[in-house]
XYZ file of C-alpha atoms in Angstrom:
540
model
C -25.419 27.349 -2.215
C -25.332 24.654 0.479
C -27.239 21.357 0.543
C -30.186 22.739 2.566
C -30.680 25.587 0.059
C -30.676 23.107 -2.815
C -33.244 20.886 -1.070
C -35.487 23.859 -0.308
C -35.366 25.019 -3.943
C -36.297 21.529 -5.158
C -39.251 21.448 -2.753
C -40.435 24.890 -3.893
C -40.385 23.735 -7.526
C -42.255 20.526 -6.630
C -44.960 22.418 -4.729
C -45.505 24.811 -7.675
C -45.824 21.843 -10.042
C -48.306 20.168 -7.659
C -50.418 23.339 -7.488
C -50.578 23.401 -11.312
C -51.476 19.717 -11.384
C -54.302 20.312 -8.874
C -55.924 22.845 -11.219
C -55.807 20.323 -14.077
C -57.345 17.560 -11.905
C -59.970 19.867 -10.418
C -58.808 19.243 -6.843
C -57.948 21.794 -4.151
C -54.157 22.038 -3.590
C -52.734 21.799 -0.058
C -49.223 22.979 0.910
C -48.376 20.980 4.051
C -44.926 22.442 4.773
C -46.155 24.484 7.697
C -47.611 21.579 9.664
C -46.468 18.225 8.195
C -44.365 17.352 11.242
C -46.906 18.595 13.817
C -50.331 17.545 12.471
C -51.888 14.885 14.763
C -52.096 11.526 13.008
C -55.550 10.082 12.310
C -55.114 6.342 12.359
C -58.726 5.113 12.292
C -59.712 6.371 8.826
C -57.397 4.353 6.559
C -55.273 1.214 6.971
C -51.502 1.678 6.530
C -51.410 -0.839 3.681
C -54.059 1.210 1.844
C -52.013 4.384 2.393
C -49.124 2.645 0.594
C -51.297 1.059 -2.094
C -53.317 4.152 -3.043
C -50.783 6.911 -2.219
C -53.478 8.402 0.001
C -53.447 9.710 3.586
C -56.142 10.716 6.108
C -56.033 14.426 6.868
C -58.607 14.889 9.617
C -62.262 14.857 10.491
C -63.427 18.377 9.819
C -66.503 20.518 10.395
C -68.389 17.769 12.170
C -68.340 14.057 12.887
C -69.706 13.325 9.401
C -67.109 15.397 7.502
C -63.920 13.610 6.393
C -60.786 14.919 4.645
C -58.048 12.988 2.816
C -54.765 13.880 1.143
C -54.101 12.367 -2.277
C -51.236 12.584 -4.751
C -50.927 12.576 -8.521
C -50.302 8.810 -8.216
C -53.620 8.112 -6.470
C -55.943 6.200 -8.868
C -58.919 8.342 -9.913
C -61.147 5.288 -9.612
C -60.341 5.055 -5.880
C -61.249 8.730 -5.343
C -64.544 8.304 -7.228
C -65.402 5.076 -5.352
C -64.783 6.626 -1.921
C -66.733 9.736 -2.930
C -69.736 7.517 -3.799
C -69.489 5.372 -0.645
C -69.341 8.331 1.742
C -72.152 10.181 -0.101
C -74.388 7.097 0.056
C -73.909 7.082 3.855
C -74.872 10.773 4.039
C -71.340 11.804 4.926
C -69.214 14.536 3.374
C -65.731 13.765 2.006
C -63.093 16.132 0.615
C -59.814 15.372 -1.151
C -56.738 17.623 -1.260
C -53.825 17.175 -3.628
C -50.389 17.211 -1.932
C -46.898 16.805 -3.335
C -45.062 13.491 -3.355
C -42.568 14.918 -0.841
C -45.412 15.775 1.541
C -46.796 12.242 1.145
C -43.379 10.744 2.003
C -43.033 12.893 5.131
C -46.456 11.844 6.426
C -45.874 8.212 5.427
C -42.695 8.109 7.519
C -44.804 9.238 10.475
C -47.596 6.750 9.849
C -45.264 3.861 9.024
C -41.755 4.580 10.351
C -39.025 2.218 9.095
C -38.441 -0.677 11.432
C -34.983 -0.979 12.971
C -33.498 -4.299 11.951
C -31.078 -5.892 14.397
C -28.448 -8.002 12.682
C -26.352 -10.636 14.419
C -22.976 -9.361 15.584
C -19.968 -10.527 13.598
C -17.917 -13.178 15.381
C -14.282 -14.046 14.722
C -13.789 -17.613 13.559
C -11.208 -19.867 15.165
C -8.822 -21.981 13.114
C -10.766 -24.411 10.935
C -14.126 -22.930 12.034
C -15.950 -22.765 8.704
C -19.418 -22.626 10.320
C -18.820 -19.171 11.825
C -17.464 -17.864 8.501
C -20.554 -19.216 6.704
C -22.852 -17.652 9.320
C -21.189 -14.208 9.072
C -21.205 -14.415 5.264
C -24.953 -15.090 5.409
C -25.454 -12.109 7.750
C -23.588 -9.773 5.388
C -25.787 -10.997 2.523
C -28.955 -10.096 4.477
C -27.898 -6.577 5.469
C -29.535 -4.011 3.196
C -27.448 -2.538 0.384
C -27.338 0.966 1.854
C -26.271 -0.286 5.287
C -23.840 -3.138 4.631
C -20.664 -1.012 4.360
C -21.410 0.926 7.559
C -22.410 -2.321 9.291
C -19.023 -3.891 8.503
C -17.071 -0.886 9.814
C -19.245 -0.647 12.932
C -18.715 -4.343 13.656
C -14.959 -4.070 13.099
C -14.834 -1.202 15.593
C -16.932 -3.202 18.066
C -14.466 -6.103 17.810
C -11.535 -3.734 18.331
C -10.110 -4.539 14.883
C -7.260 -2.386 13.609
C -7.685 -3.335 9.923
C -10.324 -4.645 7.514
C -8.888 -6.542 4.538
C -11.073 -6.980 1.437
C -9.305 -9.463 -0.849
C -10.147 -10.837 -4.285
C -9.844 -14.608 -4.622
C -10.581 -16.474 -7.825
C -14.194 -17.417 -6.997
C -15.167 -15.060 -4.169
C -14.152 -12.098 -2.037
C -12.580 -12.778 1.347
C -12.976 -10.383 4.268
C -10.486 -10.588 7.116
C -10.003 -8.429 10.201
C -6.863 -7.855 12.236
C -7.673 -8.133 15.928
C -4.912 -7.770 18.544
C -2.332 -7.938 15.773
C -3.523 -11.207 14.153
C -5.516 -11.531 10.920
C -8.703 -13.584 11.225
C -11.028 -14.732 8.412
C -14.485 -13.204 8.864
C -16.585 -13.854 5.768
C -16.643 -14.733 2.079
C -18.937 -12.518 0.030
C -20.210 -12.356 -3.522
C -18.864 -9.978 -6.145
C -22.170 -8.044 -6.002
C -21.495 -7.202 -2.334
C -17.862 -6.439 -3.171
C -18.985 -3.882 -5.762
C -21.119 -2.198 -3.086
C -18.123 -1.961 -0.747
C -15.849 -0.576 -3.440
C -18.509 1.878 -4.593
C -18.773 3.251 -1.054
C -14.981 3.478 -0.787
C -14.864 5.318 -4.091
C -17.302 8.015 -2.977
C -16.212 8.349 0.653
C -12.423 7.925 0.478
C -11.923 9.458 -2.969
C -10.329 6.409 -4.590
C -11.121 5.136 -8.073
C -12.509 1.623 -8.528
C -11.113 1.569 -12.085
C -7.532 2.515 -11.250
C -4.731 0.108 -12.181
C -2.333 1.749 -9.698
C -2.103 1.643 -5.888
C -4.107 4.413 -4.214
C -4.428 5.966 -0.780
C -7.526 7.597 0.662
C -9.011 8.752 3.928
C -12.476 8.884 5.442
C -14.137 9.408 8.816
C -17.159 7.793 10.380
C -19.036 8.579 13.579
C -19.734 5.471 15.645
C -22.767 5.573 17.973
C -22.801 2.872 20.636
C -24.284 2.544 24.130
C -25.319 6.190 24.210
C -21.826 7.459 23.359
C -20.255 8.664 20.115
C -16.668 8.495 18.940
C -14.948 9.384 15.688
C -13.282 6.666 13.637
C -10.515 7.792 11.292
C -10.038 5.333 8.432
C -7.006 5.147 6.128
C -7.774 3.349 2.892
C -5.160 1.624 0.736
C -6.115 -0.101 -2.525
C -3.977 -2.145 -4.900
C -4.805 -3.975 -8.154
C -4.329 -7.759 -7.999
C -4.821 -10.651 -10.416
C -8.558 -10.979 -9.673
C -9.516 -7.400 -8.832
C -8.796 -4.437 -6.601
C -7.928 -5.341 -3.011
C -8.490 -2.839 -0.206
C -7.204 -2.463 3.336
C -9.034 -0.145 5.731
C -6.910 0.873 8.732
C -9.127 1.964 11.615
C -7.996 4.612 14.083
C -10.396 4.960 16.981
C -9.870 8.626 17.697
C -10.385 9.597 21.294
C -8.102 12.430 22.323
C -8.329 11.434 25.989
C -6.800 8.025 25.157
C -3.629 9.597 23.731
C -2.031 9.595 27.140
C 1.360 8.231 28.214
C -0.265 6.974 31.426
C -2.416 4.575 29.370
C 0.440 2.918 27.450
C 1.319 0.484 30.234
C 4.873 1.836 30.592
C 6.975 0.960 33.616
C 7.982 3.736 35.989
C 11.528 3.702 34.582
C 10.366 3.838 30.938
C 8.025 6.724 31.675
C 10.713 8.613 33.617
C 13.167 8.398 30.691
C 10.567 9.688 28.218
C 9.559 12.512 30.573
C 13.176 13.560 31.061
C 13.956 13.674 27.324
C 10.779 15.366 26.063
C 10.907 18.000 28.799
C 14.215 19.173 27.298
C 13.791 22.137 24.906
C 15.802 20.563 22.085
C 16.877 17.236 20.656
C 15.603 14.464 18.384
C 13.413 11.598 19.621
C 12.897 8.674 17.227
C 10.188 6.004 17.376
C 11.059 2.851 15.435
C 9.161 -0.302 14.611
C 7.144 -1.932 11.831
C 3.677 -0.861 10.680
C 1.088 -1.595 13.353
C 3.514 -1.493 16.294
C 1.825 1.509 17.913
C 4.454 4.125 16.954
C 1.862 6.757 16.062
C -0.077 6.310 19.308
C 3.099 6.727 21.384
C 4.198 9.794 19.379
C 0.755 11.425 19.700
C 0.744 10.641 23.433
C 4.091 12.454 23.757
C 2.635 15.402 21.844
C -0.394 15.464 24.131
C 1.903 15.498 27.169
C 3.710 18.515 25.665
C 0.517 20.237 24.510
C 0.318 23.272 26.784
C -0.702 26.860 26.037
C 2.899 28.110 26.257
C 4.220 25.826 23.477
C 3.866 26.074 19.714
C 3.552 22.537 18.322
C 3.466 21.748 14.597
C 3.214 18.346 12.930
C 3.938 17.227 9.357
C 1.998 14.062 8.548
C 1.253 11.795 5.593
C -1.678 11.543 6.240
C -2.982 13.144 9.456
C -4.210 10.224 11.559
C -5.535 12.040 14.651
C -6.674 15.632 14.934
C -5.507 17.123 18.247
C -6.864 20.353 19.705
C -4.224 23.053 20.129
C -1.712 21.606 17.653
C -1.096 22.876 14.101
C -1.159 19.805 11.859
C 0.010 20.006 8.244
C -0.725 17.256 5.701
C 2.211 16.246 3.487
C 1.098 14.439 0.336
C 4.265 12.682 -0.796
C 2.339 11.082 -3.688
C 1.925 14.555 -5.193
C 5.580 15.502 -4.813
C 5.495 17.083 -1.346
C 8.441 16.212 0.910
C 8.892 16.164 4.664
C 12.222 18.013 4.301
C 10.669 20.961 2.405
C 7.737 21.079 4.809
C 10.058 21.030 7.810
C 12.194 23.879 6.442
C 9.008 25.913 5.944
C 7.521 25.350 9.418
C 10.803 26.144 11.184
C 10.268 29.755 10.052
C 7.159 29.785 12.259
C 9.353 29.377 15.373
C 7.761 26.208 16.812
C 8.871 24.752 20.146
C 8.033 21.170 19.145
C 7.857 19.619 15.670
C 6.678 16.140 14.786
C 7.771 14.755 11.412
C 5.588 11.813 10.397
C 8.497 9.764 9.119
C 12.173 10.244 8.270
C 12.593 8.481 4.925
C 15.694 10.039 3.351
C 18.980 11.801 4.077
C 17.560 15.282 3.319
C 14.765 14.896 5.900
C 17.187 13.332 8.421
C 19.688 16.193 8.156
C 16.962 18.867 8.285
C 15.412 17.246 11.383
C 18.805 17.027 13.115
C 19.664 20.630 12.258
C 16.326 21.695 13.738
C 17.004 19.636 16.878
C 20.346 21.357 17.552
C 18.997 24.876 16.986
C 16.466 24.968 19.812
C 13.639 22.671 18.717
C 12.380 19.382 20.116
C 11.790 17.124 17.098
C 9.792 13.886 17.283
C 9.679 11.441 14.380
C 9.308 7.817 13.343
C 11.874 5.739 11.522
C 11.841 2.258 10.016
C 14.259 -0.113 11.750
C 14.044 -3.351 13.728
C 15.726 -2.090 16.888
C 17.100 1.055 18.493
C 20.705 0.119 17.682
C 19.783 -0.635 14.063
C 18.035 2.759 13.868
C 21.088 4.576 15.219
C 23.373 2.736 12.798
C 21.069 3.471 9.855
C 20.816 7.131 10.845
C 24.631 7.383 10.739
C 24.486 5.831 7.243
C 22.062 8.610 6.214
C 23.809 11.635 7.727
C 27.415 10.419 7.913
C 29.849 10.686 10.819
C 29.566 14.265 12.053
C 30.698 15.642 15.453
C 28.242 18.557 15.152
C 25.311 16.120 15.080
C 26.582 14.078 18.051
C 24.350 15.709 20.685
C 21.239 15.889 18.482
C 19.726 12.412 18.887
C 18.701 12.037 22.521
C 16.368 9.020 22.639
C 15.423 6.150 20.327
C 12.429 4.007 21.251
C 11.683 0.697 19.543
C 8.377 -0.916 20.359
C 6.096 -3.801 19.541
C 2.572 -4.722 20.572
C 1.977 -8.219 21.981
C -1.315 -9.787 22.956
C -2.138 -9.745 26.673
C -3.275 -12.930 28.392
C -6.861 -12.865 29.608
C -7.573 -13.275 33.331
C -8.553 -16.900 32.611
C -4.841 -17.753 32.056
C -3.449 -20.947 33.626
C -0.044 -21.126 35.395
C 2.485 -23.900 34.762
C 6.192 -24.494 35.360
C 8.534 -23.726 32.446
C 9.910 -26.668 30.480
C 13.666 -27.305 30.417
C 13.924 -25.792 26.924
C 11.944 -22.697 27.973
C 14.047 -22.231 31.109
C 17.236 -22.511 29.051
C 15.956 -19.925 26.560
C 14.985 -17.504 29.348
C 18.430 -17.822 30.984
C 20.140 -17.247 27.626
C 18.112 -14.103 26.821
C 18.394 -12.621 30.312
C 22.136 -13.271 30.655
C 23.854 -10.138 31.934
C 20.627 -8.477 33.167
C 20.918 -6.999 36.664
C 19.659 -9.275 39.440
C 17.802 -6.254 40.843
C 15.506 -6.498 37.817
C 15.126 -10.295 38.145
C 14.745 -10.414 41.935
C 10.950 -10.770 41.785
C 11.153 -14.030 39.777
C 12.311 -17.555 40.559
C 14.789 -17.935 37.726
C 15.627 -21.550 38.687
C 12.005 -22.620 38.247
C 10.213 -19.854 36.318
C 6.416 -19.874 36.288
C 4.758 -19.305 32.914
C 1.109 -18.951 31.879
C -0.937 -20.505 29.086
C -3.981 -18.863 27.441
C -7.381 -20.314 28.363
C -10.226 -19.881 25.879
C -13.483 -18.479 27.279
C -16.561 -16.840 25.784
C -15.187 -13.392 26.724
C -11.706 -14.269 25.376
C -12.179 -16.629 22.400
C -8.403 -16.902 21.877
C -7.319 -16.617 25.494
C -6.050 -13.054 25.017
C -7.652 -9.635 25.546
C -6.064 -6.507 24.114
C -2.378 -5.760 23.628
C 0.449 -4.296 25.665
C 3.558 -2.335 24.682
C 7.005 -3.927 24.727
C 9.465 -1.042 24.596
C 13.236 -0.805 24.102
C 14.746 2.560 25.003
C 18.185 3.666 23.887
C 19.173 6.825 25.750
C 22.019 8.335 23.738
C 24.854 8.578 26.257
C 28.334 9.991 25.621
C 29.594 6.493 24.705
C 26.810 6.132 22.104
C 27.537 9.626 20.762
C 31.101 8.448 20.106
C 29.798 6.407 17.153
C 28.387 9.497 15.413
C 31.366 11.687 16.337
C 33.706 9.263 14.561
C 35.584 8.272 17.748
C 34.753 4.601 17.067
C 36.034 3.078 13.851
C 33.711 0.058 13.754
C 30.174 1.481 13.448
C 27.694 -1.390 13.318
C 24.427 -2.407 14.956
C 25.963 -5.057 17.216
C 28.636 -2.719 18.584
C 26.056 0.007 19.297
C 23.734 -2.479 21.035
C 26.530 -3.927 23.184
C 27.523 -0.417 24.297
C 23.911 0.432 25.147
C 23.470 -2.815 27.107
C 26.554 -1.994 29.183
C 24.718 1.190 30.169
C 21.674 -0.807 31.280
C 19.522 -0.924 28.141
C 17.176 -3.907 27.942
C 16.502 -5.218 24.443
C 13.048 -5.852 23.015
C 13.530 -9.586 23.532
C 14.546 -9.085 27.167
C 11.577 -6.779 27.777
C 9.366 -9.415 26.178
C 10.692 -12.188 28.452
C 10.106 -9.941 31.492
C 6.481 -9.518 30.349
C 6.244 -13.329 30.118
C 7.657 -13.762 33.633
C 5.118 -11.210 34.910
C 2.345 -13.345 33.409
C 1.267 -10.694 30.916
C 1.872 -12.707 27.740
C 3.437 -15.908 26.407
C 6.758 -16.950 24.897
C 4.834 -17.827 21.722
C 3.701 -14.206 21.434
C 7.234 -12.910 21.997
C 8.526 -15.312 19.336
C 5.798 -14.245 16.881
C 6.195 -10.497 17.349
C 9.825 -9.923 18.399
């Protein structure tokens, strides 16, 4: 029995009880279900405040101008009915009362007195040392009604473009922070009463326990309606017990399938060409590396979308599924319950997929299974935790060992970071001596063809300028990407042809073949005026 059937059964029972009550009170019973949303409202017979006070509603003028009808409930005072009966009779007018159910009364009351839409102030991000904004937002959150405050916070976080909401227990209060463009910003301090409301909503929506003394993971979705459009927000919930209570982090994924597009990642022509060349090949392993929040998932999903055609079978193994994509078979892997990526991968390979995405390679078993799949006619995409492409390649060799059979399996490793983009209000200035020296040091050995667009003797840099549209001088983020295409010289490390297998040796070999490191890509973004050296230092 679904929810609508349950509601209808409850209403049937209530109407039968009301009919019995009407016989006891000596009033005619009226079942309004056939017309309660269509009956014209009669607003000149009874004031709205009296409708609330007496649980009474005007029905209509009937029979003639001097005949009046009202709906009453079992909560309507009998003294009010008797008084109105006397008043209308004294004026020579006829009045009739009909008993209706409480549900009928509520439906009509919503039509006579619809709830007023309350507009709350938008949440603003406080600058450093700006306690006034934090106080103002805290006050706003205290005024939002209990049933709306959780949704209000998520809606505001989405409006600000936040990637995370952090709810943290301090000794005397609860702090709320949001991560916007990669940086955490204080938003509000709330009372424990409000905190309990938040955690109660998380408990029911994300299926996490507020009483647990262990870390938990959950998932929920929320439709966001704004400016006449609707989008789906996927929310990953992580909770952990701390000294003063249970902290929660809500990771927001603004799901719009059309945005999972390689063209929207801000890749250079060369970066895009390398990715296109590798993923168009029918087999091989492509690894995305970087810390949490570096955009690995978005890039992987964008690759999948580029491959998502009717002639390809694509299967993903994810913990958890972050985006649902039409045309792709996505399988959740719950590692907390003992599932493993390796077992899942062995199972799905029996389904003869063309492309497989493994959410993350975490152990030697998964690594070897993924590589075996990649050399037997499958294109395998996955993520891997490492600081750079060379470090990822070195760590992968540690996992699988030196093995000539695996040499041709890994075709591309991509390391990426997200850095904040300067707003259009940015201000140019010449580089200082120290900055120029740093730029020359980082870019040493880079082809002059790449540097020909810049005056390396007197590089021009840009500073952020704060405006109302860009309160920190930055708007959005851009991808900084390091691509290691596994050439024959790189394969030599996994074949065992090179005795000294270490990150530095692998990186030096890749740089000889033209690879630009994350730091070099970051400095190029600075020279193009897209970001600042401070951002590169912070992120890379």
